[in-house]
Short mmCIF file of C-alpha atoms and ligand atoms in Angstrom, two decimals:
data_model
loop_
_atom_site.label_atom_id
_atom_site.label_comp_id
_atom_site.label_asym_id
_atom_site.label_seq_id
_atom_site.Cartn_x
_atom_site.Cartn_y
_atom_site.Cartn_z
CA MET A 1 -19.32 51.93 -40.00
CA ASP A 2 -19.91 54.43 -42.29
CA GLU A 3 -22.48 56.95 -41.07
CA PHE A 4 -24.63 53.69 -41.08
CA ARG A 5 -24.90 54.26 -45.08
CA MET A 6 -27.68 56.41 -44.56
CA ASP A 7 -27.20 58.38 -48.00
CA ARG A 8 -29.67 55.60 -49.92
CA ALA A 9 -31.87 54.96 -47.37
CA THR A 10 -32.74 59.09 -47.41
CA THR A 11 -33.49 59.52 -51.19
CA THR A 12 -36.91 59.61 -50.92
CA PRO A 13 -39.22 60.49 -48.19
CA SER A 14 -40.74 57.30 -47.60
CA ALA A 15 -37.45 55.40 -47.34
CA ARG A 16 -37.00 56.95 -43.77
CA ILE A 17 -39.55 53.97 -42.73
CA ALA A 18 -39.23 51.21 -44.80
CA LEU A 19 -36.14 49.94 -46.88
CA ASP A 20 -36.64 47.15 -49.26
CA LEU A 21 -33.68 45.24 -47.59
CA ASP A 22 -33.80 41.60 -48.87
CA ARG A 23 -33.52 39.03 -45.91
CA ASP A 24 -32.81 36.14 -48.65
CA GLU A 25 -29.47 36.96 -48.78
CA GLY A 26 -29.09 35.80 -45.16
CA ARG A 27 -30.35 36.98 -41.65
CA ASP A 28 -27.65 38.20 -39.93
CA ASN A 29 -25.13 39.49 -42.23
CA ILE A 30 -26.60 41.72 -45.63
CA PRO A 31 -24.30 43.30 -47.67
CA ALA A 32 -25.63 46.67 -48.23
CA ASP A 33 -24.36 46.22 -52.34
CA SER A 34 -27.52 43.19 -52.62
CA GLN A 35 -29.87 45.28 -51.14
CA THR A 36 -32.24 46.62 -53.63
CA SER A 37 -33.92 50.08 -53.52
CA LEU A 38 -37.54 50.35 -54.24
CA PRO A 39 -39.33 52.28 -56.67
CA ARG A 40 -41.03 54.76 -54.88
CA ASP A 41 -42.25 58.18 -55.39
CA GLU A 42 -42.97 57.53 -59.34
CA GLY A 43 -46.30 58.88 -58.63
CA ARG A 44 -48.39 56.91 -56.60
CA PRO A 45 -46.61 54.22 -54.50
CA PRO A 46 -47.46 50.48 -55.17
CA ILE A 47 -50.18 49.26 -52.69
CA TYR A 48 -49.40 46.10 -50.55
CA PRO A 49 -51.74 43.50 -48.95
CA LEU A 50 -51.15 43.36 -45.53
CA HIS A 51 -49.81 40.12 -44.44
CA ASN A 52 -52.22 39.83 -41.75
CA ASP A 53 -53.15 36.13 -42.15
CA GLN A 54 -54.60 35.39 -38.99
CA SER A 55 -57.93 37.47 -39.49
CA ASP A 56 -60.26 37.90 -41.81
CA GLU A 57 -61.67 41.21 -40.50
CA PRO A 58 -60.65 43.98 -43.03
CA ASP A 59 -60.75 46.73 -40.02
CA ASN A 60 -57.81 44.99 -38.17
CA MET A 61 -54.86 46.64 -36.43
CA GLY A 62 -52.81 47.08 -39.48
CA MET A 63 -55.35 48.65 -41.31
CA LEU A 64 -55.60 51.03 -38.65
CA LEU A 65 -52.20 51.72 -38.22
CA GLN A 66 -52.52 52.69 -42.32
CA GLN A 67 -55.13 54.79 -41.70
CA TYR A 68 -53.64 56.68 -39.34
CA CYS A 69 -50.55 57.26 -40.87
CA SER A 70 -52.38 58.33 -43.77
CA ASP A 71 -54.57 60.70 -41.48
CA HIS A 72 -51.76 62.29 -39.90
CA ASN A 73 -49.51 62.35 -43.02
CA VAL A 74 -46.89 59.92 -42.08
CA GLU A 75 -45.11 58.51 -44.67
CA VAL A 76 -44.82 54.66 -44.24
CA ASP A 77 -43.89 52.38 -46.99
CA PHE A 78 -46.29 48.95 -46.83
CA ASN A 79 -44.34 46.94 -48.86
CA PRO A 80 -44.23 43.01 -47.07
CA LYS A 81 -40.84 42.65 -47.98
CA ALA A 82 -38.91 45.36 -46.42
CA LYS A 83 -36.90 43.59 -44.32
CA VAL A 84 -35.54 43.82 -40.55
CA LEU A 85 -32.11 43.43 -39.96
CA ASN A 86 -30.29 41.95 -37.18
CA PRO A 87 -28.70 44.98 -35.85
CA ASN A 88 -25.64 42.94 -34.24
CA SER A 89 -24.15 42.92 -37.65
CA GLY A 90 -23.67 46.39 -37.75
CA GLU A 91 -24.18 46.05 -42.08
CA CYS A 92 -28.12 47.50 -41.89
CA LEU A 93 -28.89 50.58 -43.48
CA VAL A 94 -31.57 50.97 -41.14
CA CYS A 95 -33.41 48.64 -38.70
CA PHE A 96 -36.79 48.13 -37.73
CA LEU A 97 -36.74 47.47 -34.03
CA PHE A 98 -39.37 45.00 -33.30
CA TRP A 99 -39.10 44.96 -29.42
CA VAL A 100 -40.07 41.55 -27.88
CA ALA A 101 -39.87 42.53 -24.44
CA CYS A 102 -43.46 41.33 -23.90
CA CYS A 103 -42.42 37.69 -24.81
CA PRO A 104 -39.81 36.86 -22.32
CA GLY A 105 -39.21 33.43 -23.80
CA VAL A 106 -38.06 34.81 -26.89
CA SER A 107 -36.20 38.32 -26.16
CA GLY A 108 -34.63 36.43 -23.42
CA ARG A 109 -33.57 33.65 -25.98
CA THR A 110 -32.91 35.46 -29.07
CA GLY A 111 -32.87 39.06 -28.70
CA LEU A 112 -34.09 41.05 -31.50
CA LEU A 113 -35.33 38.94 -33.70
CA PRO A 114 -34.98 39.67 -37.61
CA LEU A 115 -38.57 40.36 -38.54
CA SER A 116 -39.72 41.15 -41.99
CA TYR A 117 -41.87 44.77 -42.07
CA ALA A 118 -44.85 42.18 -42.91
CA GLN A 119 -44.27 40.02 -39.91
CA CYS A 120 -44.63 42.99 -37.79
CA PHE A 121 -48.16 43.34 -39.01
CA TYR A 122 -49.02 39.69 -38.54
CA VAL A 123 -47.74 40.11 -34.50
CA LEU A 124 -48.93 43.88 -34.76
CA SER A 125 -52.38 42.60 -35.76
CA SER A 126 -52.53 39.34 -33.53
CA SER A 127 -54.03 39.99 -29.85
CA MET A 128 -51.63 36.74 -28.83
CA THR A 129 -48.27 38.74 -27.83
CA ALA A 130 -49.78 41.56 -26.05
CA THR A 131 -48.64 43.81 -29.10
CA CYS A 132 -45.08 44.57 -27.50
CA PHE A 133 -43.26 46.31 -30.85
CA MET A 134 -41.76 49.57 -31.74
CA MET A 135 -40.74 50.00 -35.52
CA LEU A 136 -38.24 52.07 -35.42
CA PRO A 137 -35.53 53.17 -38.26
CA MET A 138 -32.61 53.88 -36.45
CA ASN A 139 -28.97 52.55 -35.98
CA PRO A 140 -27.83 50.02 -34.85
CA VAL A 141 -26.37 51.68 -31.74
CA GLU A 142 -29.63 53.17 -31.06
CA VAL A 143 -31.36 49.53 -31.49
CA LEU A 144 -29.25 47.70 -29.32
CA LYS A 145 -29.41 50.41 -26.44
CA LEU A 146 -33.29 50.34 -26.59
CA SER A 147 -32.87 46.70 -27.10
CA ILE A 148 -32.14 46.71 -23.24
CA GLN A 149 -34.52 49.15 -22.16
CA GLN A 150 -37.74 47.10 -21.19
CA ASP A 151 -39.44 49.40 -19.12
CA ASP A 152 -42.20 50.62 -21.29
CA ASP A 153 -45.86 49.85 -20.61
CA ILE A 154 -46.08 48.50 -24.43
CA SER A 155 -49.11 46.31 -23.55
CA SER A 156 -51.22 49.90 -23.99
CA LEU A 157 -49.58 50.95 -27.79
CA THR A 158 -52.12 51.45 -30.03
CA PRO A 159 -51.47 52.58 -33.64
CA ALA A 160 -51.88 56.02 -32.94
CA SER A 161 -49.06 55.63 -29.67
CA LEU A 162 -47.11 53.62 -32.12
CA ILE A 163 -46.65 56.20 -34.60
CA ASP A 164 -46.16 58.62 -32.09
CA LYS A 165 -43.22 57.18 -30.87
CA MET A 166 -42.00 56.58 -34.31
CA ARG A 167 -42.67 59.80 -35.13
CA GLN A 168 -40.77 61.47 -32.09
CA LEU A 169 -37.84 59.20 -33.11
CA ILE A 170 -37.86 59.89 -36.62
CA CYS A 171 -37.90 63.69 -35.89
CA ASP A 172 -35.44 63.63 -33.12
CA ASP A 173 -31.57 63.95 -35.08
CA ALA A 174 -30.05 64.26 -31.68
CA THR A 175 -31.68 61.04 -30.20
CA VAL A 176 -31.34 58.92 -33.27
CA PRO A 177 -28.15 59.97 -35.25
CA GLY A 178 -27.86 59.20 -38.68
CA ILE A 179 -31.55 59.05 -39.35
CA LEU A 180 -32.61 62.17 -42.00
CA SER A 181 -34.88 64.56 -39.87
CA THR A 182 -36.73 66.25 -42.78
CA GLY A 183 -40.34 67.42 -42.27
CA MET A 184 -43.41 64.95 -42.74
CA LYS A 185 -44.36 65.63 -45.91
CA SER A 186 -47.80 65.13 -46.93
CA LYS A 187 -48.55 61.99 -49.04
CA LYS A 188 -52.00 61.56 -48.01
CA SER A 189 -53.47 60.97 -50.98
CA ASN A 190 -50.72 58.40 -51.66
CA CYS A 191 -51.29 56.56 -48.64
CA GLN A 192 -54.39 54.56 -48.07
CA ALA A 193 -56.32 51.93 -46.08
CA ILE A 194 -55.72 48.88 -47.92
CA GLN A 195 -58.36 46.14 -47.97
CA GLY A 196 -55.66 43.35 -46.85
CA GLY A 197 -57.02 40.32 -46.86
CA PRO A 198 -54.79 37.22 -45.42
CA VAL A 199 -52.69 36.11 -47.81
CA ASP A 200 -53.52 32.70 -48.09
CA ASP A 201 -56.85 32.62 -46.37
CA VAL A 202 -57.59 30.19 -43.95
CA LYS A 203 -60.85 31.43 -43.06
CA ASP A 204 -63.04 28.20 -44.31
CA ASP A 205 -60.60 25.44 -42.80
CA VAL A 206 -61.96 23.45 -40.47
CA PRO A 207 -59.17 22.91 -38.00
CA PRO A 208 -59.02 18.89 -36.69
CA ASN A 209 -60.46 17.72 -33.63
CA VAL A 210 -58.48 14.53 -32.67
CA PRO A 211 -60.00 12.77 -29.51
CA LYS A 212 -57.43 12.04 -26.78
CA PHE A 213 -57.30 10.61 -23.49
CA ASP A 214 -57.59 13.11 -20.11
CA SER A 215 -53.83 12.36 -19.67
CA ALA A 216 -52.89 13.33 -23.06
CA ARG A 217 -54.82 16.42 -22.83
CA ALA A 218 -53.31 17.29 -19.58
CA LEU A 219 -50.18 17.07 -21.21
CA ILE A 220 -50.45 18.92 -23.94
CA TYR A 221 -52.49 21.52 -21.37
CA LYS A 222 -48.89 21.51 -19.50
CA ALA A 223 -46.81 22.35 -22.36
CA ILE A 224 -48.77 25.11 -24.09
CA LYS A 225 -49.92 27.17 -21.14
CA PRO A 226 -46.65 28.41 -20.61
CA ASN A 227 -45.57 28.77 -24.07
CA VAL A 228 -45.26 32.52 -25.27
CA LEU A 229 -47.39 31.14 -28.05
CA PHE A 230 -50.49 30.70 -26.42
CA ARG A 231 -49.93 33.58 -23.63
CA THR A 232 -52.73 35.31 -24.14
CA CYS A 233 -55.05 32.45 -24.57
CA ASP A 234 -57.92 31.69 -22.40
CA GLU A 235 -59.22 28.18 -21.22
CA ASP A 236 -61.68 27.91 -24.09
CA GLU A 237 -58.94 28.72 -26.59
CA LEU A 238 -56.43 26.36 -25.20
CA SER A 239 -59.03 23.78 -25.40
CA ASP A 240 -59.56 24.24 -29.13
CA PHE A 241 -56.14 24.07 -29.66
CA ILE A 242 -55.60 20.90 -27.60
CA ASP A 243 -58.44 19.53 -29.84
CA SER A 244 -56.62 20.17 -32.79
CA PHE A 245 -53.32 17.94 -31.89
CA GLN A 246 -52.76 15.09 -34.06
CA PRO A 247 -50.19 12.25 -33.33
CA ILE A 248 -47.03 11.96 -34.79
CA THR A 249 -44.01 9.67 -34.32
CA HIS A 250 -40.36 9.90 -35.03
CA THR A 251 -37.56 7.24 -34.96
CA LYS A 252 -34.32 7.66 -33.30
CA GLY A 253 -32.05 10.11 -35.49
CA ILE A 254 -34.75 11.55 -37.13
CA ILE A 255 -35.00 15.71 -37.83
CA VAL A 256 -38.35 16.69 -36.29
CA ILE A 257 -37.71 20.64 -37.25
CA ARG A 258 -34.59 21.69 -39.34
CA GLU A 259 -32.63 25.03 -38.55
CA GLY A 260 -33.57 27.85 -41.41
CA ASP A 261 -36.66 25.68 -42.68
CA ASP A 262 -39.82 27.55 -43.14
CA ALA A 263 -42.43 26.59 -40.64
CA ASP A 264 -45.21 24.86 -42.90
CA ASP A 265 -45.80 22.37 -39.88
CA GLY A 266 -46.39 23.67 -36.67
CA PHE A 267 -46.17 23.55 -32.69
CA TYR A 268 -45.08 20.31 -31.01
CA VAL A 269 -45.37 18.51 -27.78
CA LEU A 270 -43.30 15.55 -26.93
CA SER A 271 -44.82 12.66 -25.20
CA LYS A 272 -42.20 10.36 -25.40
CA GLY A 273 -38.68 9.79 -25.93
CA SER A 274 -36.46 13.02 -25.90
CA VAL A 275 -35.24 15.45 -28.64
CA SER A 276 -32.06 17.31 -28.71
CA VAL A 277 -31.74 21.16 -29.94
CA CYS A 278 -28.79 22.42 -31.70
CA GLU A 279 -28.13 26.00 -32.87
CA GLN A 280 -26.09 26.40 -36.00
CA THR A 281 -24.77 22.56 -35.51
CA GLU A 282 -23.90 23.61 -31.44
CA TYR A 283 -25.88 21.51 -29.08
CA LYS A 284 -28.07 23.50 -26.47
CA VAL A 285 -30.44 21.18 -24.61
CA THR A 286 -32.23 17.93 -24.45
CA LEU A 287 -35.76 18.34 -24.37
CA SER A 288 -38.19 15.66 -22.36
CA PRO A 289 -41.52 15.14 -22.59
CA GLY A 290 -43.71 17.63 -21.71
CA SER A 291 -41.89 19.92 -23.76
CA GLY A 292 -43.29 21.76 -26.38
CA PHE A 293 -41.08 23.82 -29.24
CA GLY A 294 -41.56 25.31 -32.47
CA GLU A 295 -43.62 28.32 -31.48
CA ILE A 296 -40.72 30.81 -32.47
CA ALA A 297 -41.67 30.54 -36.17
CA LEU A 298 -45.27 29.87 -35.86
CA LEU A 299 -45.26 33.33 -33.70
CA TYR A 300 -43.11 35.36 -36.24
CA SER A 301 -43.41 33.41 -39.69
CA CYS A 302 -39.58 33.13 -39.45
CA PRO A 303 -37.50 30.49 -40.69
CA ARG A 304 -36.83 27.77 -38.00
CA THR A 305 -34.42 29.31 -35.62
CA ALA A 306 -33.06 25.72 -34.78
CA SER A 307 -32.96 22.06 -35.17
CA ILE A 308 -34.78 19.80 -33.11
CA LYS A 309 -33.38 15.93 -33.51
CA ALA A 310 -35.25 12.59 -32.20
CA LYS A 311 -32.46 11.22 -29.44
CA GLU A 312 -34.44 8.27 -29.41
CA ASP A 313 -37.79 6.76 -30.58
CA CYS A 314 -40.53 9.59 -30.08
CA GLU A 315 -44.04 10.01 -29.65
CA LEU A 316 -45.26 13.83 -30.18
CA TRP A 317 -48.34 15.76 -30.99
CA VAL A 318 -48.20 18.36 -33.51
CA MET A 319 -50.41 20.92 -34.00
CA ASP A 320 -49.99 22.43 -37.54
CA ARG A 321 -50.18 26.05 -38.72
CA ARG A 322 -53.22 26.38 -40.27
CA ALA A 323 -55.06 24.76 -37.41
CA PHE A 324 -53.39 27.25 -35.35
CA ARG A 325 -54.20 30.44 -37.45
CA VAL A 326 -58.11 29.35 -37.94
CA ILE A 327 -58.37 28.58 -34.28
CA LEU A 328 -56.64 32.27 -33.26
CA SER A 329 -58.41 33.70 -36.05
CA ARG A 330 -61.92 32.57 -34.41
CA HIS A 331 -61.63 33.32 -30.79
CA LYS A 332 -60.38 36.72 -31.97
CA LYS A 333 -63.54 37.71 -33.98
CA LYS A 334 -65.47 36.15 -30.93
CA GLY A 335 -63.89 38.48 -28.66
CA LEU A 336 -64.22 41.41 -31.02
CA ASN A 337 -68.04 40.51 -31.26
CA MET A 338 -68.07 40.21 -27.71
CA LYS A 339 -66.72 44.04 -26.84
CA LEU A 340 -69.08 45.12 -29.41
CA MET A 341 -72.03 43.68 -27.89
CA GLN A 342 -70.57 45.14 -24.12
CA LEU A 343 -69.80 48.25 -26.43
CA GLU A 344 -73.42 48.94 -27.74
CA LYS A 345 -74.75 48.43 -24.16
CA VAL A 346 -73.03 51.89 -22.84
CA LYS A 347 -74.50 55.07 -22.59
CA ILE A 348 -72.76 58.39 -22.49
CA HIS A 349 -75.03 60.76 -20.66
CA ASP A 350 -78.40 59.93 -22.46
CA LYS A 351 -77.22 58.56 -25.40
CA LEU A 352 -76.16 55.11 -26.92
CA LEU A 353 -72.23 54.92 -27.64
CA SER A 354 -73.76 53.20 -31.07
CA GLU A 355 -75.79 56.28 -31.67
CA ILE A 356 -73.00 58.33 -31.21
CA LEU A 357 -70.56 56.64 -33.27
CA LYS A 358 -70.57 55.07 -36.59
CA PRO A 359 -70.35 50.94 -36.73
CA ASN A 360 -66.69 51.87 -38.08
CA GLU A 361 -65.96 53.88 -35.62
CA MET A 362 -67.19 51.40 -33.08
CA GLN A 363 -65.23 48.52 -34.11
CA SER A 364 -62.29 50.98 -33.77
CA VAL A 365 -63.33 51.37 -30.26
CA ALA A 366 -63.43 47.59 -29.76
CA MET A 367 -60.53 47.01 -31.42
CA ALA A 368 -58.79 49.49 -28.82
CA ALA A 369 -60.44 48.05 -25.69
CA LYS A 370 -58.88 45.61 -23.32
CA PHE A 371 -60.08 43.23 -21.02
CA GLN A 372 -58.57 43.47 -17.76
CA LEU A 373 -59.11 41.30 -14.73
CA PHE A 374 -59.15 42.55 -10.92
CA ASN A 375 -58.90 40.89 -8.44
CA ALA A 376 -61.15 40.92 -5.18
CA GLN A 377 -60.55 44.11 -2.85
CA GLU A 378 -58.33 45.62 -6.01
CA ILE A 379 -58.93 49.29 -6.11
CA ILE A 380 -59.81 50.02 -9.79
CA VAL A 381 -59.83 53.76 -9.68
CA THR A 382 -59.09 56.07 -6.89
CA GLN A 383 -61.32 59.47 -5.97
CA GLY A 384 -59.30 62.58 -6.51
CA GLU A 385 -56.88 61.21 -8.82
CA LYS A 386 -56.75 61.98 -12.82
CA GLY A 387 -59.02 59.39 -14.28
CA ASP A 388 -57.98 58.31 -17.73
CA ALA A 389 -60.09 55.03 -18.69
CA PHE A 390 -63.72 54.07 -19.05
CA TYR A 391 -64.61 50.66 -17.47
CA MET A 392 -67.40 48.13 -18.41
CA ILE A 393 -68.10 45.32 -16.15
CA LEU A 394 -68.52 42.22 -17.92
CA ASP A 395 -68.39 39.43 -14.75
CA GLY A 396 -68.16 40.57 -10.50
CA LEU A 397 -68.94 43.75 -8.58
CA VAL A 398 -67.58 47.00 -8.00
CA ASP A 399 -68.44 48.62 -4.75
CA VAL A 400 -68.49 52.72 -5.19
CA TYR A 401 -67.24 54.66 -2.47
CA ILE A 402 -67.75 58.38 -2.28
CA ALA A 403 -65.51 59.93 0.45
CA GLN A 404 -67.65 61.84 3.25
CA LYS A 405 -70.42 60.28 2.25
CA ASN A 406 -72.63 56.68 3.48
CA ASN A 407 -69.78 56.58 6.53
CA GLY A 408 -67.26 54.93 4.57
CA MET A 409 -69.86 52.17 3.17
CA PRO A 410 -70.28 51.67 -0.56
CA VAL A 411 -72.64 54.19 -2.24
CA VAL A 412 -73.75 51.77 -4.78
CA SER A 413 -72.51 48.45 -5.85
CA LEU A 414 -72.52 47.85 -9.73
CA LYS A 415 -72.64 44.66 -11.41
CA GLU A 416 -72.39 43.17 -14.83
CA GLY A 417 -73.06 45.57 -17.84
CA ALA A 418 -72.69 48.76 -15.25
CA PHE A 419 -70.17 51.14 -16.42
CA PHE A 420 -67.83 53.91 -14.61
CA GLY A 421 -64.97 56.30 -15.45
CA GLU A 422 -66.86 57.96 -18.51
CA LYS A 423 -66.07 61.23 -17.26
CA ALA A 424 -62.53 60.04 -18.44
CA LEU A 425 -63.21 59.86 -21.96
CA LEU A 426 -64.86 63.31 -22.11
CA SER A 427 -62.44 65.49 -19.91
CA SER A 428 -59.78 65.30 -17.73
CA ASP A 429 -61.08 65.18 -14.84
CA VAL A 430 -60.51 63.68 -11.59
CA GLN A 431 -62.28 60.52 -10.83
CA THR A 432 -65.30 61.91 -8.54
CA ALA A 433 -65.46 58.07 -6.43
CA THR A 434 -63.42 55.00 -5.71
CA CYS A 435 -64.47 52.04 -7.21
CA VAL A 436 -63.19 48.70 -5.61
CA ALA A 437 -63.51 45.29 -6.80
CA GLN A 438 -65.88 43.17 -4.54
CA ASN A 439 -65.15 39.85 -6.22
CA ASN A 440 -62.90 39.05 -8.90
CA VAL A 441 -64.20 41.36 -11.54
CA LYS A 442 -63.33 41.45 -15.04
CA CYS A 443 -63.79 44.46 -17.16
CA LEU A 444 -63.65 46.13 -20.66
CA VAL A 445 -61.27 49.12 -20.37
CA LEU A 446 -60.88 51.64 -22.60
CA GLY A 447 -58.34 54.06 -22.48
CA ARG A 448 -59.24 57.75 -23.04
CA GLU A 449 -56.16 58.42 -25.30
CA ASP A 450 -57.17 55.51 -27.19
CA PHE A 451 -60.30 56.69 -27.39
CA VAL A 452 -59.44 60.00 -28.38
CA ARG A 453 -56.81 59.43 -30.46
CA THR A 454 -58.72 57.09 -32.56
CA LEU A 455 -62.21 58.82 -32.73
CA GLY A 456 -61.53 62.37 -32.04
CA ASP A 457 -63.35 64.38 -29.15
CA LEU A 458 -66.51 62.65 -28.12
CA GLU A 459 -68.02 65.79 -27.72
CA TYR A 460 -67.21 66.53 -31.09
CA LEU A 461 -68.81 63.45 -32.21
CA LYS A 462 -71.82 63.61 -29.92
CA ASN A 463 -72.73 67.20 -31.38
CA ARG A 464 -71.62 66.08 -35.11
CA ASN A 465 -74.75 63.32 -34.76
CA TYR A 466 -77.38 66.06 -33.66
CA LYS A 467 -75.61 68.36 -36.54
CA GLU A 468 -75.84 65.60 -39.16
CA MET A 469 -79.57 65.30 -38.09
CA GLU A 470 -80.27 69.25 -38.62
CA ASP A 471 -78.26 69.16 -41.91
CA GLU A 472 -80.61 66.12 -42.80
CA VAL A 473 -83.51 67.93 -41.60
CA MET A 474 -82.49 71.30 -43.53
CA GLY A 475 -82.31 69.13 -46.79
CA GLN A 476 -85.50 67.50 -46.42
CA GLY A 477 -87.08 71.07 -45.98
N1 CMP B 1 -31.77 26.91 -26.56
C1 CMP B 1 -33.16 26.41 -26.79
N2 CMP B 1 -33.61 25.90 -25.94
C2 CMP B 1 -34.57 25.02 -26.23
N3 CMP B 1 -35.47 25.19 -27.06
C3 CMP B 1 -35.04 26.05 -28.13
C4 CMP B 1 -33.92 26.77 -28.14
N4 CMP B 1 -33.61 27.31 -29.04
C5 CMP B 1 -34.93 27.14 -30.05
N5 CMP B 1 -35.44 26.11 -29.12
C6 CMP B 1 -36.96 25.64 -29.92
O1 CMP B 1 -36.40 25.12 -31.38
C7 CMP B 1 -37.53 25.25 -32.29
C8 CMP B 1 -37.13 25.27 -33.48
O2 CMP B 1 -38.04 25.93 -34.02
P1 CMP B 1 -38.26 27.51 -34.21
O3 CMP B 1 -37.70 28.67 -34.45
O4 CMP B 1 -39.87 27.45 -34.81
O5 CMP B 1 -39.12 27.21 -32.54
C9 CMP B 1 -37.77 26.82 -31.74
C10 CMP B 1 -37.89 26.87 -30.33
O6 CMP B 1 -39.21 25.77 -29.82
#
């Protein structure tokens, strides 16, 4: 490999992060000559809409990422055509590694998926995959090395920590040979948060609601519940998905899914008959009733990765792609609103969080906060340990113990609406009490790092409010 052909990749600063490599030439083996370079740095770079077609919220994860890049002078080209190449070919100039360690079904089978930058945002802005990603411009050898490391806690990645990871790798020539490490040159004026709406809007769509017998619902439930596509869905969401499946039949010999096709159909559950799975004409496996398939293209907006052929006359249920996106988007919005409602109740010292933060900052916090479940008797925080998160109780009871107080009995039991760990947001103090789930507890959890990185220092924000009020009064005087 000739020094990974970094010459073209580094002719412009922004090329360090994104290259416009055209995947249409083939997924795995794209000749370098066929790759076009982007017209960058001719004044203002083009602004591309985000390919976030699951949400109609302007304030999505992708936008936060862009905003963060802009605020921290990190150059990222958001060209949705920038492509990820399969690193195994060794022919890529720069790879974006999209680490799918949290999707065992996917990573186990396909390893690193070739995804476009736009597709990265698709996954990035979707809560369903627990955001397992790293996007690294790096050489294939490093990508392969990283692909076998699966021990990072990537579920807690935020735009800020993602960029930090990128920054570390980009800036460190020693760990990423072949990557030109120039200083992070500011393009602040050029990088902007983009009002990226969905490419094809689904917000007015009404997903189908097909009545089904209980047995059919049970069959679909069993098939979708363990599938990576639905791994973060709650029961309500699963039920809405089940409603939207429609019946379809295929006769023996019909190709239900063709490898390489764009997935405009959807996700299937086989209810009668059998189908065979082939990858590049090689037979892989036969699926029987109760199996679900078609998740990969839906999840990553990539072409179908295998062909599925009816081995006999088949009855199937299919959920189309648009229905999938509408339902997902609705639930995502519902989840965000629920988080916001909880956050609005939070008081830091004597002030409501909503008085300290602006509405868009509240939104950012809500997006960074995560639901977390604790089993009965589980210790949530331990007295004396360093606090790193803030917990709001949504459901259940939490007993608070303080060493040497109350003869080992809880000093208080906190219920729904209460919160603890707020000190962690204000300083790096140790926990002043031990909090234990009395029964099954559901919390909204906000990591201090997330909070501070997304919004800056809370003390500053609190003071800022007073300062703004003072300024207003002075202005009136
Ligand atoms: N080796 C395999 N075993 C079982 N199912 C597979 C295998 N490879 C691909 N598939 C399924 O076949 C589907 C083809 O369309 P998708 O790529 O959307 O999603 C794919 C998976 O659901």
